[in-house]
mmCIF file of C-alpha atoms in Angstrom:
data_model
loop_
_atom_site.group_PDB
_atom_site.id
_atom_site.type_symbol
_atom_site.label_atom_id
_atom_site.label_comp_id
_atom_site.label_asym_id
_atom_site.label_seq_id
_atom_site.Cartn_x
_atom_site.Cartn_y
_atom_site.Cartn_z
ATOM 1 C CA UNK A 1 38.096 117.110 84.153
ATOM 2 C CA UNK A 2 34.415 118.245 84.140
ATOM 3 C CA UNK A 3 32.059 117.911 81.274
ATOM 4 C CA UNK A 4 32.176 121.514 80.166
ATOM 5 C CA UNK A 5 35.980 121.276 80.109
ATOM 6 C CA UNK A 6 35.699 118.078 77.972
ATOM 7 C CA UNK A 7 33.462 119.779 75.569
ATOM 8 C CA UNK A 8 35.742 122.737 75.323
ATOM 9 C CA UNK A 9 38.671 120.547 74.195
ATOM 10 C CA UNK A 10 36.657 118.112 72.091
ATOM 11 C CA UNK A 11 36.302 117.795 68.137
ATOM 12 C CA UNK A 12 32.883 116.339 67.490
ATOM 13 C CA UNK A 13 31.655 115.268 64.067
ATOM 14 C CA UNK A 14 28.160 114.022 63.763
ATOM 15 C CA UNK A 15 26.423 112.691 60.652
ATOM 16 C CA UNK A 16 28.632 114.815 58.416
ATOM 17 C CA UNK A 17 27.858 114.645 54.760
ATOM 18 C CA UNK A 18 29.276 116.602 51.805
ATOM 19 C CA UNK A 19 28.084 116.222 48.235
ATOM 20 C CA UNK A 20 29.194 117.700 44.940
ATOM 21 C CA UNK A 21 26.347 117.147 42.661
ATOM 22 C CA UNK A 22 25.793 113.475 42.480
ATOM 23 C CA UNK A 23 29.289 112.718 44.057
ATOM 24 C CA UNK A 24 29.330 112.114 47.780
ATOM 25 C CA UNK A 25 32.797 112.883 49.145
ATOM 26 C CA UNK A 26 31.829 112.455 52.871
ATOM 27 C CA UNK A 27 28.867 110.235 53.746
ATOM 28 C CA UNK A 28 27.355 110.356 57.230
ATOM 29 C CA UNK A 29 30.598 110.489 59.076
ATOM 30 C CA UNK A 30 30.586 110.536 62.937
ATOM 31 C CA UNK A 31 33.423 110.472 65.352
ATOM 32 C CA UNK A 32 34.880 112.254 68.460
ATOM 33 C CA UNK A 33 38.203 113.441 69.337
ATOM 34 C CA UNK A 34 38.944 113.703 73.147
ATOM 35 C CA UNK A 35 41.251 115.919 75.183
ATOM 36 C CA UNK A 36 44.509 114.169 76.128
ATOM 37 C CA UNK A 37 44.388 111.862 73.056
ATOM 38 C CA UNK A 38 45.730 111.622 69.572
ATOM 39 C CA UNK A 39 43.076 110.433 67.062
ATOM 40 C CA UNK A 40 44.556 108.881 63.936
ATOM 41 C CA UNK A 41 42.489 109.434 60.833
ATOM 42 C CA UNK A 42 43.261 106.742 58.237
ATOM 43 C CA UNK A 43 42.017 106.091 54.676
ATOM 44 C CA UNK A 44 43.249 105.575 51.104
ATOM 45 C CA UNK A 45 43.542 108.482 48.759
ATOM 46 C CA UNK A 46 40.080 109.812 47.667
ATOM 47 C CA UNK A 47 38.588 108.335 50.983
ATOM 48 C CA UNK A 48 37.417 111.774 52.243
ATOM 49 C CA UNK A 49 39.930 112.599 54.980
ATOM 50 C CA UNK A 50 40.868 116.059 53.759
ATOM 51 C CA UNK A 51 37.354 117.070 52.955
ATOM 52 C CA UNK A 52 36.289 116.120 56.474
ATOM 53 C CA UNK A 53 39.138 118.019 57.953
ATOM 54 C CA UNK A 54 38.354 121.147 55.721
ATOM 55 C CA UNK A 55 34.769 121.089 56.882
ATOM 56 C CA UNK A 56 35.913 120.939 60.603
ATOM 57 C CA UNK A 57 38.309 123.852 59.955
ATOM 58 C CA UNK A 58 35.608 125.922 58.435
ATOM 59 C CA UNK A 59 37.046 125.970 54.866
ATOM 60 C CA UNK A 60 34.417 123.875 53.081
ATOM 61 C CA UNK A 61 30.601 124.053 53.938
ATOM 62 C CA UNK A 62 28.904 120.810 54.827
ATOM 63 C CA UNK A 63 25.934 119.479 53.020
ATOM 64 C CA UNK A 64 24.428 118.163 56.203
ATOM 65 C CA UNK A 65 25.426 117.187 59.774
ATOM 66 C CA UNK A 66 27.705 119.121 62.163
ATOM 67 C CA UNK A 67 31.470 119.611 62.859
ATOM 68 C CA UNK A 68 32.156 121.231 66.138
ATOM 69 C CA UNK A 69 35.423 122.236 67.835
ATOM 70 C CA UNK A 70 35.049 122.967 71.463
ATOM 71 C CA UNK A 71 31.332 122.880 71.043
ATOM 72 C CA UNK A 72 31.044 125.383 68.419
ATOM 73 C CA UNK A 73 31.567 125.724 64.527
ATOM 74 C CA UNK A 74 34.995 126.901 63.625
ATOM 75 C CA UNK A 75 33.509 129.996 61.969
ATOM 76 C CA UNK A 76 31.704 130.988 65.193
ATOM 77 C CA UNK A 77 34.903 130.939 67.361
ATOM 78 C CA UNK A 78 36.320 134.456 68.101
ATOM 79 C CA UNK A 79 40.086 134.338 67.168
ATOM 80 C CA UNK A 80 39.866 130.605 66.378
ATOM 81 C CA UNK A 81 43.614 130.039 66.048
ATOM 82 C CA UNK A 82 44.015 130.536 69.761
ATOM 83 C CA UNK A 83 41.646 127.587 70.190
ATOM 84 C CA UNK A 84 42.413 125.240 67.401
ATOM 85 C CA UNK A 85 45.668 124.911 65.395
ATOM 86 C CA UNK A 86 45.183 123.867 61.852
ATOM 87 C CA UNK A 87 47.733 122.489 59.265
ATOM 88 C CA UNK A 88 46.099 121.153 55.965
ATOM 89 C CA UNK A 89 48.643 122.087 53.326
ATOM 90 C CA UNK A 90 52.300 122.875 54.164
ATOM 91 C CA UNK A 91 52.794 124.233 50.547
ATOM 92 C CA UNK A 92 50.007 126.825 51.012
ATOM 93 C CA UNK A 93 52.387 129.523 52.511
ATOM 94 C CA UNK A 94 53.495 132.709 50.885
ATOM 95 C CA UNK A 95 56.652 131.732 48.968
ATOM 96 C CA UNK A 96 58.135 135.199 48.943
ATOM 97 C CA UNK A 97 58.183 135.773 52.692
ATOM 98 C CA UNK A 98 60.422 134.372 55.283
ATOM 99 C CA UNK A 99 59.433 131.781 57.662
ATOM 100 C CA UNK A 100 59.765 134.333 60.584
ATOM 101 C CA UNK A 101 57.660 136.948 58.564
ATOM 102 C CA UNK A 102 54.846 134.552 58.239
ATOM 103 C CA UNK A 103 54.650 133.697 61.776
ATOM 104 C CA UNK A 104 54.814 137.463 62.829
ATOM 105 C CA UNK A 105 51.985 138.241 60.602
ATOM 106 C CA UNK A 106 49.914 135.375 62.273
ATOM 107 C CA UNK A 107 50.888 136.609 65.635
ATOM 108 C CA UNK A 108 49.821 140.133 64.765
ATOM 109 C CA UNK A 109 46.497 138.887 63.413
ATOM 110 C CA UNK A 110 45.962 136.906 66.603
ATOM 111 C CA UNK A 111 46.970 139.702 68.819
ATOM 112 C CA UNK A 112 49.856 137.725 70.357
ATOM 113 C CA UNK A 113 53.111 138.977 71.682
ATOM 114 C CA UNK A 114 56.066 138.638 69.329
ATOM 115 C CA UNK A 115 57.899 136.398 71.761
ATOM 116 C CA UNK A 116 55.532 133.645 70.680
ATOM 117 C CA UNK A 117 57.171 133.613 67.337
ATOM 118 C CA UNK A 118 60.466 132.702 68.828
ATOM 119 C CA UNK A 119 58.973 130.213 71.117
ATOM 120 C CA UNK A 120 57.107 128.535 68.171
ATOM 121 C CA UNK A 121 60.216 128.422 66.072
ATOM 122 C CA UNK A 122 62.031 126.819 68.935
ATOM 123 C CA UNK A 123 59.206 124.110 69.395
ATOM 124 C CA UNK A 124 59.724 123.032 65.717
ATOM 125 C CA UNK A 125 63.603 123.376 65.775
ATOM 126 C CA UNK A 126 63.755 126.017 63.024
ATOM 127 C CA UNK A 127 66.915 127.939 63.564
ATOM 128 C CA UNK A 128 67.303 131.713 63.203
ATOM 129 C CA UNK A 129 69.045 131.249 59.911
ATOM 130 C CA UNK A 130 66.439 129.001 58.529
ATOM 131 C CA UNK A 131 63.496 131.189 59.798
ATOM 132 C CA UNK A 132 65.147 134.166 57.933
ATOM 133 C CA UNK A 133 65.048 132.296 54.525
ATOM 134 C CA UNK A 134 62.402 132.951 51.989
ATOM 135 C CA UNK A 135 59.799 129.957 52.113
ATOM 136 C CA UNK A 136 60.471 129.304 48.413
ATOM 137 C CA UNK A 137 63.870 127.992 49.429
ATOM 138 C CA UNK A 138 62.463 125.670 52.058
ATOM 139 C CA UNK A 139 62.379 121.924 51.650
ATOM 140 C CA UNK A 140 58.915 120.196 52.111
ATOM 141 C CA UNK A 141 60.123 119.093 55.574
ATOM 142 C CA UNK A 142 61.008 122.649 56.605
ATOM 143 C CA UNK A 143 57.592 123.938 55.304
ATOM 144 C CA UNK A 144 55.959 121.190 57.453
ATOM 145 C CA UNK A 145 57.754 122.451 60.463
ATOM 146 C CA UNK A 146 56.844 126.011 59.761
ATOM 147 C CA UNK A 147 53.280 124.933 59.265
ATOM 148 C CA UNK A 148 53.202 123.199 62.582
ATOM 149 C CA UNK A 149 54.769 126.152 64.270
ATOM 150 C CA UNK A 150 51.861 128.209 62.815
ATOM 151 C CA UNK A 151 49.348 125.796 64.038
ATOM 152 C CA UNK A 152 50.981 125.902 67.561
ATOM 153 C CA UNK A 153 51.479 129.687 67.657
ATOM 154 C CA UNK A 154 48.202 130.626 69.509
ATOM 155 C CA UNK A 155 48.801 127.895 72.103
ATOM 156 C CA UNK A 156 45.599 126.149 71.096
ATOM 157 C CA UNK A 157 43.738 123.327 72.953
ATOM 158 C CA UNK A 158 43.155 121.507 69.746
ATOM 159 C CA UNK A 159 45.292 120.498 66.703
ATOM 160 C CA UNK A 160 44.101 119.449 63.183
ATOM 161 C CA UNK A 161 46.876 118.074 60.958
ATOM 162 C CA UNK A 162 46.611 116.641 57.679
ATOM 163 C CA UNK A 163 49.730 114.520 56.636
ATOM 164 C CA UNK A 164 52.135 116.531 58.818
ATOM 165 C CA UNK A 165 54.904 114.015 58.297
ATOM 166 C CA UNK A 166 55.197 114.455 54.525
ATOM 167 C CA UNK A 167 58.646 115.441 53.590
ATOM 168 C CA UNK A 168 60.146 114.727 56.958
ATOM 169 C CA UNK A 169 63.105 112.412 57.463
ATOM 170 C CA UNK A 170 63.073 109.726 59.923
ATOM 171 C CA UNK A 171 64.575 112.045 62.708
ATOM 172 C CA UNK A 172 61.986 114.601 61.759
ATOM 173 C CA UNK A 173 59.199 111.918 62.066
ATOM 174 C CA UNK A 174 60.430 110.995 65.455
ATOM 175 C CA UNK A 175 60.456 114.720 66.560
ATOM 176 C CA UNK A 176 56.863 115.151 65.365
ATOM 177 C CA UNK A 177 55.723 112.087 67.127
ATOM 178 C CA UNK A 178 57.371 113.128 70.350
ATOM 179 C CA UNK A 179 55.857 116.681 69.980
ATOM 180 C CA UNK A 180 52.260 115.452 69.428
ATOM 181 C CA UNK A 181 52.495 112.875 72.168
ATOM 182 C CA UNK A 182 53.703 115.568 74.625
ATOM 183 C CA UNK A 183 50.975 118.032 73.511
ATOM 184 C CA UNK A 184 48.278 115.330 74.009
ATOM 185 C CA UNK A 185 49.789 114.225 77.403
ATOM 186 C CA UNK A 186 49.371 117.815 78.559
ATOM 187 C CA UNK A 187 45.658 117.628 77.800
ATOM 188 C CA UNK A 188 45.629 118.685 74.300
ATOM 189 C CA UNK A 189 43.358 117.192 71.547
ATOM 190 C CA UNK A 190 44.936 115.995 68.284
ATOM 191 C CA UNK A 191 43.277 114.825 65.017
ATOM 192 C CA UNK A 192 45.954 113.586 62.803
ATOM 193 C CA UNK A 193 45.647 112.248 59.240
ATOM 194 C CA UNK A 194 48.461 110.154 57.896
ATOM 195 C CA UNK A 195 49.297 107.391 55.421
ATOM 196 C CA UNK A 196 52.263 106.394 57.495
ATOM 197 C CA UNK A 197 50.455 103.597 59.387
ATOM 198 C CA UNK A 198 53.432 102.688 61.526
ATOM 199 C CA UNK A 199 53.538 106.249 62.844
ATOM 200 C CA UNK A 200 49.814 106.308 63.495
ATOM 201 C CA UNK A 201 50.197 103.016 65.393
ATOM 202 C CA UNK A 202 52.913 104.430 67.558
ATOM 203 C CA UNK A 203 51.374 107.806 68.467
ATOM 204 C CA UNK A 204 47.561 107.370 68.222
ATOM 205 C CA UNK A 205 45.236 106.520 71.128
ATOM 206 C CA UNK A 206 42.099 106.221 68.924
ATOM 207 C CA UNK A 207 41.840 105.281 65.200
ATOM 208 C CA UNK A 208 39.167 106.254 62.747
ATOM 209 C CA UNK A 209 39.337 104.443 59.324
ATOM 210 C CA UNK A 210 37.396 106.023 56.415
ATOM 211 C CA UNK A 211 36.866 104.595 52.960
ATOM 212 C CA UNK A 212 34.846 106.048 50.125
ATOM 213 C CA UNK A 213 33.433 108.719 52.369
ATOM 214 C CA UNK A 214 32.218 106.430 55.030
ATOM 215 C CA UNK A 215 33.615 105.235 58.408
ATOM 216 C CA UNK A 216 34.532 101.620 58.063
ATOM 217 C CA UNK A 217 36.105 101.163 61.592
ATOM 218 C CA UNK A 218 36.803 103.313 64.623
ATOM 219 C CA UNK A 219 37.859 102.617 68.241
ATOM 220 C CA UNK A 220 40.862 102.728 70.415
ATOM 221 C CA UNK A 221 44.058 101.329 69.080
ATOM 222 C CA UNK A 222 43.745 98.373 71.312
ATOM 223 C CA UNK A 223 40.279 97.517 70.253
ATOM 224 C CA UNK A 224 41.073 97.719 66.460
ATOM 225 C CA UNK A 225 44.311 95.762 66.759
ATOM 226 C CA UNK A 226 42.707 93.126 68.928
ATOM 227 C CA UNK A 227 42.118 91.136 65.754
ATOM 228 C CA UNK A 228 45.720 91.544 64.798
ATOM 229 C CA UNK A 229 46.397 88.560 67.126
ATOM 230 C CA UNK A 230 49.655 87.306 68.520
ATOM 231 C CA UNK A 231 53.031 86.599 66.990
ATOM 232 C CA UNK A 232 54.565 83.432 68.408
ATOM 233 C CA UNK A 233 57.666 81.375 67.695
ATOM 234 C CA UNK A 234 58.733 78.265 69.440
ATOM 235 C CA UNK A 235 61.504 75.635 69.673
ATOM 236 C CA UNK A 236 59.097 73.069 68.136
ATOM 237 C CA UNK A 237 56.637 74.871 65.810
ATOM 238 C CA UNK A 238 55.122 71.573 64.511
ATOM 239 C CA UNK A 239 54.025 70.764 68.105
ATOM 240 C CA UNK A 240 52.884 74.179 68.782
ATOM 241 C CA UNK A 241 50.799 74.393 65.591
ATOM 242 C CA UNK A 242 49.139 71.054 66.552
ATOM 243 C CA UNK A 243 48.464 72.230 70.108
ATOM 244 C CA UNK A 244 46.899 75.516 68.896
ATOM 245 C CA UNK A 245 44.614 73.661 66.342
ATOM 246 C CA UNK A 246 43.495 71.323 69.230
ATOM 247 C CA UNK A 247 42.880 74.346 71.321
ATOM 248 C CA UNK A 248 40.604 75.774 68.792
ATOM 249 C CA UNK A 249 42.917 78.755 67.941
ATOM 250 C CA UNK A 250 43.473 79.617 64.271
ATOM 251 C CA UNK A 251 47.159 79.900 63.571
ATOM 252 C CA UNK A 252 48.635 80.977 60.256
ATOM 253 C CA UNK A 253 52.269 80.006 59.617
ATOM 254 C CA UNK A 254 54.577 83.045 59.390
ATOM 255 C CA UNK A 255 57.199 83.389 56.688
ATOM 256 C CA UNK A 256 59.973 83.737 59.022
ATOM 257 C CA UNK A 257 58.952 80.935 61.366
ATOM 258 C CA UNK A 258 56.234 80.461 64.083
ATOM 259 C CA UNK A 259 52.756 81.592 63.753
ATOM 260 C CA UNK A 260 50.268 84.560 63.718
ATOM 261 C CA UNK A 261 47.504 83.526 65.936
ATOM 262 C CA UNK A 262 43.947 85.005 66.261
ATOM 263 C CA UNK A 263 43.977 85.197 69.886
ATOM 264 C CA UNK A 264 45.573 87.187 72.771
ATOM 265 C CA UNK A 265 49.108 86.474 73.747
ATOM 266 C CA UNK A 266 48.029 85.256 77.260
ATOM 267 C CA UNK A 267 45.847 82.573 75.651
ATOM 268 C CA UNK A 268 48.523 81.508 73.279
ATOM 269 C CA UNK A 269 51.052 81.378 76.063
ATOM 270 C CA UNK A 270 48.677 79.210 78.118
ATOM 271 C CA UNK A 271 48.411 76.566 75.380
ATOM 272 C CA UNK A 272 52.182 76.417 75.049
ATOM 273 C CA UNK A 273 52.639 76.117 78.890
ATOM 274 C CA UNK A 274 50.104 73.358 79.135
ATOM 275 C CA UNK A 275 51.971 71.391 76.458
ATOM 276 C CA UNK A 276 55.335 72.351 77.842
ATOM 277 C CA UNK A 277 56.457 73.880 74.508
ATOM 278 C CA UNK A 278 59.150 76.363 75.068
ATOM 279 C CA UNK A 279 58.571 79.788 73.415
ATOM 280 C CA UNK A 280 61.211 81.991 71.716
ATOM 281 C CA UNK A 281 58.933 84.889 71.071
ATOM 282 C CA UNK A 282 55.432 85.729 72.263
ATOM 283 C CA UNK A 283 54.011 89.373 71.567
ATOM 284 C CA UNK A 284 51.080 91.107 70.008
ATOM 285 C CA UNK A 285 51.028 91.450 66.221
ATOM 286 C CA UNK A 286 53.602 93.955 65.029
ATOM 287 C CA UNK A 287 53.218 97.121 63.003
ATOM 288 C CA UNK A 288 52.621 95.402 59.854
ATOM 289 C CA UNK A 289 49.323 94.289 61.285
ATOM 290 C CA UNK A 290 47.850 97.671 61.309
ATOM 291 C CA UNK A 291 48.751 97.894 57.530
ATOM 292 C CA UNK A 292 46.954 94.533 57.237
ATOM 293 C CA UNK A 293 43.960 95.654 59.132
ATOM 294 C CA UNK A 294 43.802 98.840 57.082
ATOM 295 C CA UNK A 295 44.052 97.075 53.796
ATOM 296 C CA UNK A 296 41.302 94.582 54.976
ATOM 297 C CA UNK A 297 38.854 97.392 56.043
ATOM 298 C CA UNK A 298 39.291 99.450 53.069
ATOM 299 C CA UNK A 299 39.880 96.887 50.391
ATOM 300 C CA UNK A 300 36.416 97.511 48.934
ATOM 301 C CA UNK A 301 37.133 101.222 48.553
ATOM 302 C CA UNK A 302 40.715 101.065 47.189
ATOM 303 C CA UNK A 303 39.896 102.398 43.849
ATOM 304 C CA UNK A 304 40.693 105.559 41.862
ATOM 305 C CA UNK A 305 38.074 108.204 42.235
ATOM 306 C CA UNK A 306 37.819 111.636 40.998
ATOM 307 C CA UNK A 307 38.794 114.025 43.772
ATOM 308 C CA UNK A 308 36.310 116.652 45.284
ATOM 309 C CA UNK A 309 36.592 120.140 43.709
ATOM 310 C CA UNK A 310 37.946 121.600 46.826
ATOM 311 C CA UNK A 311 40.705 118.992 47.030
ATOM 312 C CA UNK A 312 41.840 119.989 43.429
ATOM 313 C CA UNK A 313 42.229 123.520 44.630
ATOM 314 C CA UNK A 314 44.013 122.652 47.916
ATOM 315 C CA UNK A 315 46.781 120.387 47.207
ATOM 316 C CA UNK A 316 44.737 117.402 45.764
ATOM 317 C CA UNK A 317 44.976 115.173 48.838
ATOM 318 C CA UNK A 318 41.924 113.711 50.403
#
């Protein structure tokens, strides 16, 4: 893929800042979302996630810095929904219209053939009966599916989704994960905000962690979880613990046996092999480690904050 094609499909945020009086909601934020990748956007409530995404989507003006989609500001893109699909609040849909009516109006606005409505409904598994209901009668999970259908309607190259798994049951979360992974594997760019850390770990390629409006960590999933270490259990944990200590590796006993070691699995395995200690389990740190990393990185920003004014008017999440 050439440089021009990469820029077309990229979401680029540079030195983005948003202030409301003396309150700074977003503070000098920079990151890039690339084609073919899912970028997970993590942070506690009030961290600035939704404000950042609203700026990218042209709904909130920045104080300084830039947020570009495909090399342009959202408001400068002709027929933007055909380039970038956005879902920021699934409840912000006309309750008196049916799901199909909402998609038909969107298709008309974008100048799309009506067959795209049926295709989008099929993509999110909303049946004819469900799409014929008034949105006021939808569950939150159904509203999420309709919102994702609307985001996909214009066959965009980029997706910006804020907490799209809210209201979905486990089967729905698995469906969404598969849909987004397939979309990225076909070259699409995904910026995904979620508080479901395990889901982010499964689906994301890159991770951006924000706290109190500032980026506290970013990189590939592998880079950020490298510190999550290794989970190891042996037939002789006492001997293994001593061997790891003598090898200079920090090992913390785990509640269910074995250790969590601040080292790569290959290094832990080499120590056990040298001492001829039989291992029962040897693997990278599990999903709980992402939560552990998240809490460690954001512990100084885990506090109640007054939400930005635009967040109050748009569902209250940030």
